[in-house]
PDB file of C-alpha atoms in Angstrom:
ATOM      1  CA  UNK A   3     -28.619 -22.986  76.189  1.00 70.00           C
ATOM      2  CA  UNK A   4     -30.776 -22.232  79.189  1.00 73.00           C
ATOM      3  CA  UNK A   5     -30.808 -18.626  80.231  1.00 84.00           C
ATOM      4  CA  UNK A   6     -32.073 -16.833  83.309  1.00 90.00           C
ATOM      5  CA  UNK A   7     -32.478 -13.081  83.442  1.00 91.00           C
ATOM      6  CA  UNK A   8     -33.134 -10.761  86.317  1.00 92.00           C
ATOM      7  CA  UNK A   9     -33.938  -7.560  84.522  1.00 79.00           C
ATOM      8  CA  UNK A  10     -33.524  -5.151  87.397  1.00 81.00           C
ATOM      9  CA  UNK A  11     -29.986  -4.668  88.616  1.00 86.00           C
ATOM     10  CA  UNK A  12     -31.183  -2.563  91.508  1.00 92.00           C
ATOM     11  CA  UNK A  13     -34.442  -1.809  93.256  1.00 94.00           C
ATOM     12  CA  UNK A  14     -35.024   0.853  95.905  1.00 96.00           C
ATOM     13  CA  UNK A  15     -38.130   0.630  98.034  1.00 96.00           C
ATOM     14  CA  UNK A  16     -39.547   2.364 101.072  1.00 97.00           C
ATOM     15  CA  UNK A  17     -39.674   0.457 104.344  1.00 97.00           C
ATOM     16  CA  UNK A  18     -43.024  -1.236 104.862  1.00 97.00           C
ATOM     17  CA  UNK A  19     -43.795  -1.596 101.150  1.00 97.00           C
ATOM     18  CA  UNK A  20     -43.796  -4.796  99.145  1.00 97.00           C
ATOM     19  CA  UNK A  21     -40.696  -5.461  97.046  1.00 96.00           C
ATOM     20  CA  UNK A  22     -41.229  -7.444  93.848  1.00 96.00           C
ATOM     21  CA  UNK A  23     -38.291  -8.955  91.981  1.00 96.00           C
ATOM     22  CA  UNK A  24     -38.525 -10.633  88.571  1.00 96.00           C
ATOM     23  CA  UNK A  25     -36.790 -13.668  87.110  1.00 95.00           C
ATOM     24  CA  UNK A  26     -37.359 -14.644  83.465  1.00 94.00           C
ATOM     25  CA  UNK A  27     -36.112 -17.798  81.776  1.00 90.00           C
ATOM     26  CA  UNK A  28     -35.703 -18.656  78.107  1.00 85.00           C
ATOM     27  CA  UNK A  29     -34.851 -21.665  75.935  1.00 80.00           C
ATOM     28  CA  UNK A  30     -35.982 -24.252  78.461  1.00 81.00           C
ATOM     29  CA  UNK A  31     -38.638 -25.194  80.974  1.00 80.00           C
ATOM     30  CA  UNK A  32     -37.188 -25.642  84.459  1.00 83.00           C
ATOM     31  CA  UNK A  33     -38.753 -28.179  86.776  1.00 81.00           C
ATOM     32  CA  UNK A  34     -38.319 -25.652  89.570  1.00 85.00           C
ATOM     33  CA  UNK A  35     -36.738 -22.342  90.405  1.00 90.00           C
ATOM     34  CA  UNK A  36     -34.802 -21.364  93.498  1.00 93.00           C
ATOM     35  CA  UNK A  37     -34.244 -18.015  95.160  1.00 96.00           C
ATOM     36  CA  UNK A  38     -31.174 -17.084  97.181  1.00 97.00           C
ATOM     37  CA  UNK A  39     -30.141 -14.073  99.228  1.00 98.00           C
ATOM     38  CA  UNK A  40     -26.585 -12.762  99.104  1.00 97.00           C
ATOM     39  CA  UNK A  41     -25.122 -10.169 101.453  1.00 96.00           C
ATOM     40  CA  UNK A  42     -21.977  -8.235 100.441  1.00 92.00           C
ATOM     41  CA  UNK A  43     -18.873 -10.410 100.640  1.00 88.00           C
ATOM     42  CA  UNK A  44     -20.852 -13.471 101.737  1.00 93.00           C
ATOM     43  CA  UNK A  45     -21.980 -16.656 100.051  1.00 96.00           C
ATOM     44  CA  UNK A  46     -25.575 -16.932  98.815  1.00 97.00           C
ATOM     45  CA  UNK A  47     -28.114 -18.402 101.215  1.00 96.00           C
ATOM     46  CA  UNK A  48     -31.066 -20.474 100.009  1.00 94.00           C
ATOM     47  CA  UNK A  49     -34.492 -18.970 100.634  1.00 96.00           C
ATOM     48  CA  UNK A  50     -37.233 -20.702  98.682  1.00 93.00           C
ATOM     49  CA  UNK A  51     -37.919 -23.212  95.972  1.00 90.00           C
ATOM     50  CA  UNK A  52     -40.997 -23.360  93.750  1.00 90.00           C
ATOM     51  CA  UNK A  53     -41.880 -26.247  91.431  1.00 87.00           C
ATOM     52  CA  UNK A  54     -43.406 -25.836  87.988  1.00 85.00           C
ATOM     53  CA  UNK A  55     -46.721 -27.280  89.141  1.00 87.00           C
ATOM     54  CA  UNK A  56     -46.940 -24.822  92.047  1.00 90.00           C
ATOM     55  CA  UNK A  57     -48.408 -21.422  91.372  1.00 87.00           C
ATOM     56  CA  UNK A  58     -47.287 -19.866  94.623  1.00 94.00           C
ATOM     57  CA  UNK A  59     -45.122 -20.605  97.661  1.00 94.00           C
ATOM     58  CA  UNK A  60     -44.886 -18.668 100.917  1.00 95.00           C
ATOM     59  CA  UNK A  61     -42.460 -18.486 103.795  1.00 94.00           C
ATOM     60  CA  UNK A  62     -43.110 -15.855 106.447  1.00 96.00           C
ATOM     61  CA  UNK A  63     -42.911 -12.488 104.609  1.00 97.00           C
ATOM     62  CA  UNK A  64     -41.632 -14.075 101.410  1.00 97.00           C
ATOM     63  CA  UNK A  65     -43.774 -15.184  98.489  1.00 97.00           C
ATOM     64  CA  UNK A  66     -42.692 -16.714  95.202  1.00 97.00           C
ATOM     65  CA  UNK A  67     -44.845 -17.288  92.123  1.00 95.00           C
ATOM     66  CA  UNK A  68     -44.137 -19.352  89.021  1.00 93.00           C
ATOM     67  CA  UNK A  69     -45.896 -18.607  85.736  1.00 90.00           C
ATOM     68  CA  UNK A  70     -44.949 -21.164  83.090  1.00 87.00           C
ATOM     69  CA  UNK A  71     -46.928 -19.287  80.429  1.00 89.00           C
ATOM     70  CA  UNK A  72     -44.985 -16.080  80.946  1.00 90.00           C
ATOM     71  CA  UNK A  73     -41.795 -18.047  81.709  1.00 90.00           C
ATOM     72  CA  UNK A  74     -41.369 -15.963  84.799  1.00 92.00           C
ATOM     73  CA  UNK A  75     -40.996 -16.163  88.570  1.00 94.00           C
ATOM     74  CA  UNK A  76     -41.794 -13.268  90.873  1.00 96.00           C
ATOM     75  CA  UNK A  77     -40.282 -12.925  94.337  1.00 97.00           C
ATOM     76  CA  UNK A  78     -42.133 -10.733  96.818  1.00 97.00           C
ATOM     77  CA  UNK A  79     -41.058  -9.425 100.219  1.00 98.00           C
ATOM     78  CA  UNK A  80     -43.992  -7.949 102.078  1.00 97.00           C
ATOM     79  CA  UNK A  81     -43.632  -5.325 104.828  1.00 97.00           C
ATOM     80  CA  UNK A  82     -40.027  -4.832 103.760  1.00 97.00           C
ATOM     81  CA  UNK A  83     -37.420  -3.860 106.345  1.00 97.00           C
ATOM     82  CA  UNK A  84     -33.929  -2.326 106.012  1.00 97.00           C
ATOM     83  CA  UNK A  85     -32.550  -5.736 107.069  1.00 97.00           C
ATOM     84  CA  UNK A  86     -33.979  -7.142 103.826  1.00 98.00           C
ATOM     85  CA  UNK A  87     -31.452  -5.078 101.862  1.00 98.00           C
ATOM     86  CA  UNK A  88     -29.316  -7.547  99.936  1.00 97.00           C
ATOM     87  CA  UNK A  89     -28.869  -9.021  96.470  1.00 97.00           C
ATOM     88  CA  UNK A  90     -31.408 -11.665  95.501  1.00 97.00           C
ATOM     89  CA  UNK A  91     -30.556 -14.369  92.994  1.00 97.00           C
ATOM     90  CA  UNK A  92     -32.779 -16.768  91.137  1.00 96.00           C
ATOM     91  CA  UNK A  93     -31.429 -20.091  89.916  1.00 93.00           C
ATOM     92  CA  UNK A  94     -32.439 -23.277  88.184  1.00 89.00           C
ATOM     93  CA  UNK A  95     -30.906 -26.682  87.573  1.00 82.00           C
ATOM     94  CA  UNK A  96     -30.656 -28.477  84.258  1.00 75.00           C
ATOM     95  CA  UNK A  97     -32.681 -31.649  83.786  1.00 69.00           C
ATOM     96  CA  UNK A  98     -30.010 -33.913  85.228  1.00 73.00           C
ATOM     97  CA  UNK A  99     -29.492 -31.732  88.296  1.00 73.00           C
ATOM     98  CA  UNK A 100     -25.821 -31.418  87.519  1.00 79.00           C
ATOM     99  CA  UNK A 101     -25.482 -27.856  86.306  1.00 84.00           C
ATOM    100  CA  UNK A 102     -27.114 -24.812  87.801  1.00 87.00           C
ATOM    101  CA  UNK A 103     -27.645 -21.440  86.153  1.00 90.00           C
ATOM    102  CA  UNK A 104     -27.932 -18.279  88.211  1.00 93.00           C
ATOM    103  CA  UNK A 105     -29.385 -14.937  87.278  1.00 93.00           C
ATOM    104  CA  UNK A 106     -27.167 -11.899  87.719  1.00 93.00           C
ATOM    105  CA  UNK A 107     -29.150 -10.793  90.752  1.00 95.00           C
ATOM    106  CA  UNK A 108     -31.207  -7.808  91.841  1.00 96.00           C
ATOM    107  CA  UNK A 109     -29.780  -5.566  94.537  1.00 96.00           C
ATOM    108  CA  UNK A 110     -32.587  -4.511  96.847  1.00 97.00           C
ATOM    109  CA  UNK A 111     -32.245  -1.441  99.027  1.00 97.00           C
ATOM    110  CA  UNK A 112     -34.965  -0.844 101.623  1.00 97.00           C
ATOM    111  CA  UNK A 113     -34.976   2.781 102.683  1.00 97.00           C
ATOM    112  CA  UNK A 114     -36.062   3.599 106.257  1.00 95.00           C
TER     113      UNK A 114
ATOM    114  CA  UNK B   2     -22.533 -26.688 112.744  1.00 87.00           C
ATOM    115  CA  UNK B   3     -23.208 -27.544 109.088  1.00 87.00           C
ATOM    116  CA  UNK B   4     -20.838 -25.590 106.927  1.00 95.00           C
ATOM    117  CA  UNK B   5     -18.735 -25.290 103.808  1.00 97.00           C
ATOM    118  CA  UNK B   6     -15.235 -23.990 104.535  1.00 98.00           C
ATOM    119  CA  UNK B   7     -13.003 -22.361 101.960  1.00 98.00           C
ATOM    120  CA  UNK B   8      -9.375 -21.338 102.276  1.00 97.00           C
ATOM    121  CA  UNK B   9      -7.799 -18.937 101.746  1.00 97.00           C
ATOM    122  CA  UNK B  10     -10.439 -16.239 102.022  1.00 97.00           C
ATOM    123  CA  UNK B  11      -8.191 -13.669 100.387  1.00 97.00           C
ATOM    124  CA  UNK B  12      -5.198 -14.178  98.138  1.00 95.00           C
ATOM    125  CA  UNK B  13      -3.042 -11.965  95.980  1.00 96.00           C
ATOM    126  CA  UNK B  14      -0.734 -13.811  93.642  1.00 95.00           C
ATOM    127  CA  UNK B  15       1.214 -13.268  90.435  1.00 96.00           C
ATOM    128  CA  UNK B  16       0.660 -14.604  86.941  1.00 96.00           C
ATOM    129  CA  UNK B  17       1.786 -18.180  86.517  1.00 96.00           C
ATOM    130  CA  UNK B  18       2.209 -19.107  90.174  1.00 96.00           C
ATOM    131  CA  UNK B  19       0.174 -22.239  90.829  1.00 96.00           C
ATOM    132  CA  UNK B  20      -2.348 -22.035  93.607  1.00 97.00           C
ATOM    133  CA  UNK B  21      -5.006 -24.189  95.226  1.00 97.00           C
ATOM    134  CA  UNK B  22      -8.198 -23.051  96.919  1.00 98.00           C
ATOM    135  CA  UNK B  23      -9.453 -25.674  99.321  1.00 98.00           C
ATOM    136  CA  UNK B  24     -13.101 -26.483 100.030  1.00 98.00           C
ATOM    137  CA  UNK B  25     -14.406 -28.796 102.718  1.00 98.00           C
ATOM    138  CA  UNK B  26     -17.968 -29.632 103.792  1.00 98.00           C
ATOM    139  CA  UNK B  27     -19.156 -31.472 106.901  1.00 96.00           C
ATOM    140  CA  UNK B  28     -22.666 -32.396 105.736  1.00 94.00           C
ATOM    141  CA  UNK B  29     -21.784 -35.655 103.937  1.00 94.00           C
ATOM    142  CA  UNK B  30     -23.051 -34.164 100.684  1.00 94.00           C
ATOM    143  CA  UNK B  31     -22.459 -36.086  97.469  1.00 92.00           C
ATOM    144  CA  UNK B  32     -22.499 -33.038  95.197  1.00 93.00           C
ATOM    145  CA  UNK B  33     -19.939 -30.233  95.308  1.00 96.00           C
ATOM    146  CA  UNK B  34     -19.245 -27.414  92.899  1.00 96.00           C
ATOM    147  CA  UNK B  35     -17.213 -24.286  92.272  1.00 98.00           C
ATOM    148  CA  UNK B  36     -18.394 -20.898  91.009  1.00 98.00           C
ATOM    149  CA  UNK B  37     -16.867 -17.594  90.159  1.00 97.00           C
ATOM    150  CA  UNK B  38     -18.701 -14.329  90.608  1.00 96.00           C
ATOM    151  CA  UNK B  39     -17.886 -11.272  88.541  1.00 95.00           C
ATOM    152  CA  UNK B  40     -19.681  -7.915  88.361  1.00 90.00           C
ATOM    153  CA  UNK B  41     -22.388  -7.939  85.720  1.00 86.00           C
ATOM    154  CA  UNK B  42     -21.905 -11.644  84.993  1.00 90.00           C
ATOM    155  CA  UNK B  43     -23.249 -13.152  88.171  1.00 89.00           C
ATOM    156  CA  UNK B  44     -22.372 -16.593  89.482  1.00 94.00           C
ATOM    157  CA  UNK B  45     -20.996 -18.972  86.892  1.00 95.00           C
ATOM    158  CA  UNK B  46     -20.315 -22.642  87.462  1.00 94.00           C
ATOM    159  CA  UNK B  47     -16.698 -23.743  86.916  1.00 97.00           C
ATOM    160  CA  UNK B  48     -16.697 -27.442  87.807  1.00 97.00           C
ATOM    161  CA  UNK B  49     -18.916 -29.815  89.684  1.00 94.00           C
ATOM    162  CA  UNK B  50     -18.628 -33.258  91.222  1.00 94.00           C
ATOM    163  CA  UNK B  51     -21.511 -35.674  91.632  1.00 91.00           C
ATOM    164  CA  UNK B  52     -19.490 -37.879  93.991  1.00 91.00           C
ATOM    165  CA  UNK B  53     -15.977 -39.100  94.803  1.00 95.00           C
ATOM    166  CA  UNK B  54     -13.842 -39.446  91.654  1.00 94.00           C
ATOM    167  CA  UNK B  55     -16.682 -38.050  89.489  1.00 93.00           C
ATOM    168  CA  UNK B  56     -16.094 -34.523  88.195  1.00 96.00           C
ATOM    169  CA  UNK B  57     -17.265 -32.585  85.160  1.00 94.00           C
ATOM    170  CA  UNK B  58     -17.019 -29.173  83.559  1.00 95.00           C
ATOM    171  CA  UNK B  59     -19.420 -26.374  84.232  1.00 93.00           C
ATOM    172  CA  UNK B  60     -19.838 -23.330  82.028  1.00 92.00           C
ATOM    173  CA  UNK B  61     -16.408 -21.708  82.523  1.00 96.00           C
ATOM    174  CA  UNK B  62     -13.825 -24.472  83.193  1.00 97.00           C
ATOM    175  CA  UNK B  63     -10.897 -23.066  81.167  1.00 97.00           C
ATOM    176  CA  UNK B  64      -7.795 -22.506  83.288  1.00 97.00           C
ATOM    177  CA  UNK B  65      -9.047 -24.555  86.251  1.00 98.00           C
ATOM    178  CA  UNK B  66      -8.673 -28.093  87.517  1.00 98.00           C
ATOM    179  CA  UNK B  67     -10.408 -29.965  90.299  1.00 98.00           C
ATOM    180  CA  UNK B  68     -10.145 -33.288  92.068  1.00 96.00           C
ATOM    181  CA  UNK B  69     -12.462 -35.228  94.363  1.00 97.00           C
ATOM    182  CA  UNK B  70     -10.519 -37.885  96.223  1.00 97.00           C
ATOM    183  CA  UNK B  71     -12.598 -37.655  99.386  1.00 97.00           C
ATOM    184  CA  UNK B  72     -16.269 -36.938  99.817  1.00 96.00           C
ATOM    185  CA  UNK B  73     -15.754 -33.908 102.041  1.00 97.00           C
ATOM    186  CA  UNK B  74     -13.055 -32.100 100.001  1.00 98.00           C
ATOM    187  CA  UNK B  75     -13.148 -30.492  96.562  1.00 98.00           C
ATOM    188  CA  UNK B  76     -10.097 -28.306  95.877  1.00 98.00           C
ATOM    189  CA  UNK B  77      -9.907 -25.858  92.983  1.00 98.00           C
ATOM    190  CA  UNK B  78      -6.528 -25.697  91.282  1.00 98.00           C
ATOM    191  CA  UNK B  79      -5.229 -22.854  89.128  1.00 97.00           C
ATOM    192  CA  UNK B  80      -2.136 -24.299  87.441  1.00 95.00           C
ATOM    193  CA  UNK B  81      -1.022 -21.048  85.837  1.00 97.00           C
ATOM    194  CA  UNK B  82      -3.210 -18.173  87.025  1.00 97.00           C
ATOM    195  CA  UNK B  83      -3.801 -15.211  84.765  1.00 97.00           C
ATOM    196  CA  UNK B  84      -5.255 -11.753  85.531  1.00 97.00           C
ATOM    197  CA  UNK B  85      -8.613 -12.708  83.973  1.00 97.00           C
ATOM    198  CA  UNK B  86      -9.024 -15.228  86.791  1.00 98.00           C
ATOM    199  CA  UNK B  87      -9.180 -12.395  89.313  1.00 98.00           C
ATOM    200  CA  UNK B  88     -12.580 -12.989  90.836  1.00 97.00           C
ATOM    201  CA  UNK B  89     -14.617 -14.009  93.868  1.00 97.00           C
ATOM    202  CA  UNK B  90     -14.849 -17.778  94.110  1.00 98.00           C
ATOM    203  CA  UNK B  91     -17.473 -19.827  95.910  1.00 98.00           C
ATOM    204  CA  UNK B  92     -17.619 -23.482  96.729  1.00 98.00           C
ATOM    205  CA  UNK B  93     -20.996 -25.108  97.384  1.00 97.00           C
ATOM    206  CA  UNK B  94     -22.442 -28.502  98.195  1.00 96.00           C
ATOM    207  CA  UNK B  95     -25.821 -30.200  98.248  1.00 92.00           C
ATOM    208  CA  UNK B  96     -27.321 -33.613  98.781  1.00 77.00           C
ATOM    209  CA  UNK B  97     -27.490 -35.944  95.772  1.00 65.00           C
ATOM    210  CA  UNK B  98     -31.163 -35.445  95.058  1.00 65.00           C
ATOM    211  CA  UNK B  99     -34.101 -33.446  96.276  1.00 61.00           C
ATOM    212  CA  UNK B 100     -34.637 -29.769  95.786  1.00 69.00           C
ATOM    213  CA  UNK B 101     -31.042 -28.996  94.959  1.00 76.00           C
ATOM    214  CA  UNK B 102     -30.596 -26.445  97.729  1.00 89.00           C
ATOM    215  CA  UNK B 103     -26.979 -25.334  97.620  1.00 93.00           C
ATOM    216  CA  UNK B 104     -24.942 -24.577 100.737  1.00 95.00           C
ATOM    217  CA  UNK B 105     -22.227 -22.042  99.961  1.00 97.00           C
ATOM    218  CA  UNK B 106     -18.901 -21.255 101.553  1.00 97.00           C
ATOM    219  CA  UNK B 107     -17.940 -17.721 102.529  1.00 96.00           C
ATOM    220  CA  UNK B 108     -15.992 -17.096  99.362  1.00 97.00           C
ATOM    221  CA  UNK B 109     -12.359 -16.663  98.340  1.00 98.00           C
ATOM    222  CA  UNK B 110     -11.322 -13.376  96.803  1.00 97.00           C
ATOM    223  CA  UNK B 111      -8.453 -13.957  94.402  1.00 97.00           C
ATOM    224  CA  UNK B 112      -6.366 -11.266  92.747  1.00 97.00           C
ATOM    225  CA  UNK B 113      -3.872 -12.236  90.060  1.00 97.00           C
ATOM    226  CA  UNK B 114      -1.333  -9.527  89.221  1.00 96.00           C
TER     227      UNK B 114
END
């Protein structure tokens, strides 16, 4: 069955630095990957989507890459701010776009 | 305002007492789904519905039921709750096609004693 792994449970980073989060997938080849942000006690909020034929996608300070050879997506936050502190989830849909699999998330803490 | 509304937000109940968590969306989305979130296990899909009267199991459907009689509503039913169903539950919706961006509710924290 398809599997998504976010290897880092937690990541602490100094304000102003670039945070890099990793999402690895196994046993399948997703057509695209999504990234969500989740604040404590709140529902996840969609951030970005990247398709398998796109190497990189940007939105303001956010950048996502997709490496089908490494079976990996990287999520970058440049010039990180304390307000970026949250848990970040990656997700992908099965081929029929009926079921979605989420990673367990990486909790990012940006230290002032 | 586009939103997914869940109720109740918090509930403490006892084993075996049937309960329903309601979910309603105002975006005219075809697709709706339920998830549970547990520490270390992440978000796991319980049930989903592609449209009215069309529902199917996700990865962890045991102990749950759903129905989709109207497009906007997708209630989650626990016929006989057990302590292992203590969790944080999220409802979400999306349009039928496209990028699959999910819109989530605020969550319902359920404790079964």
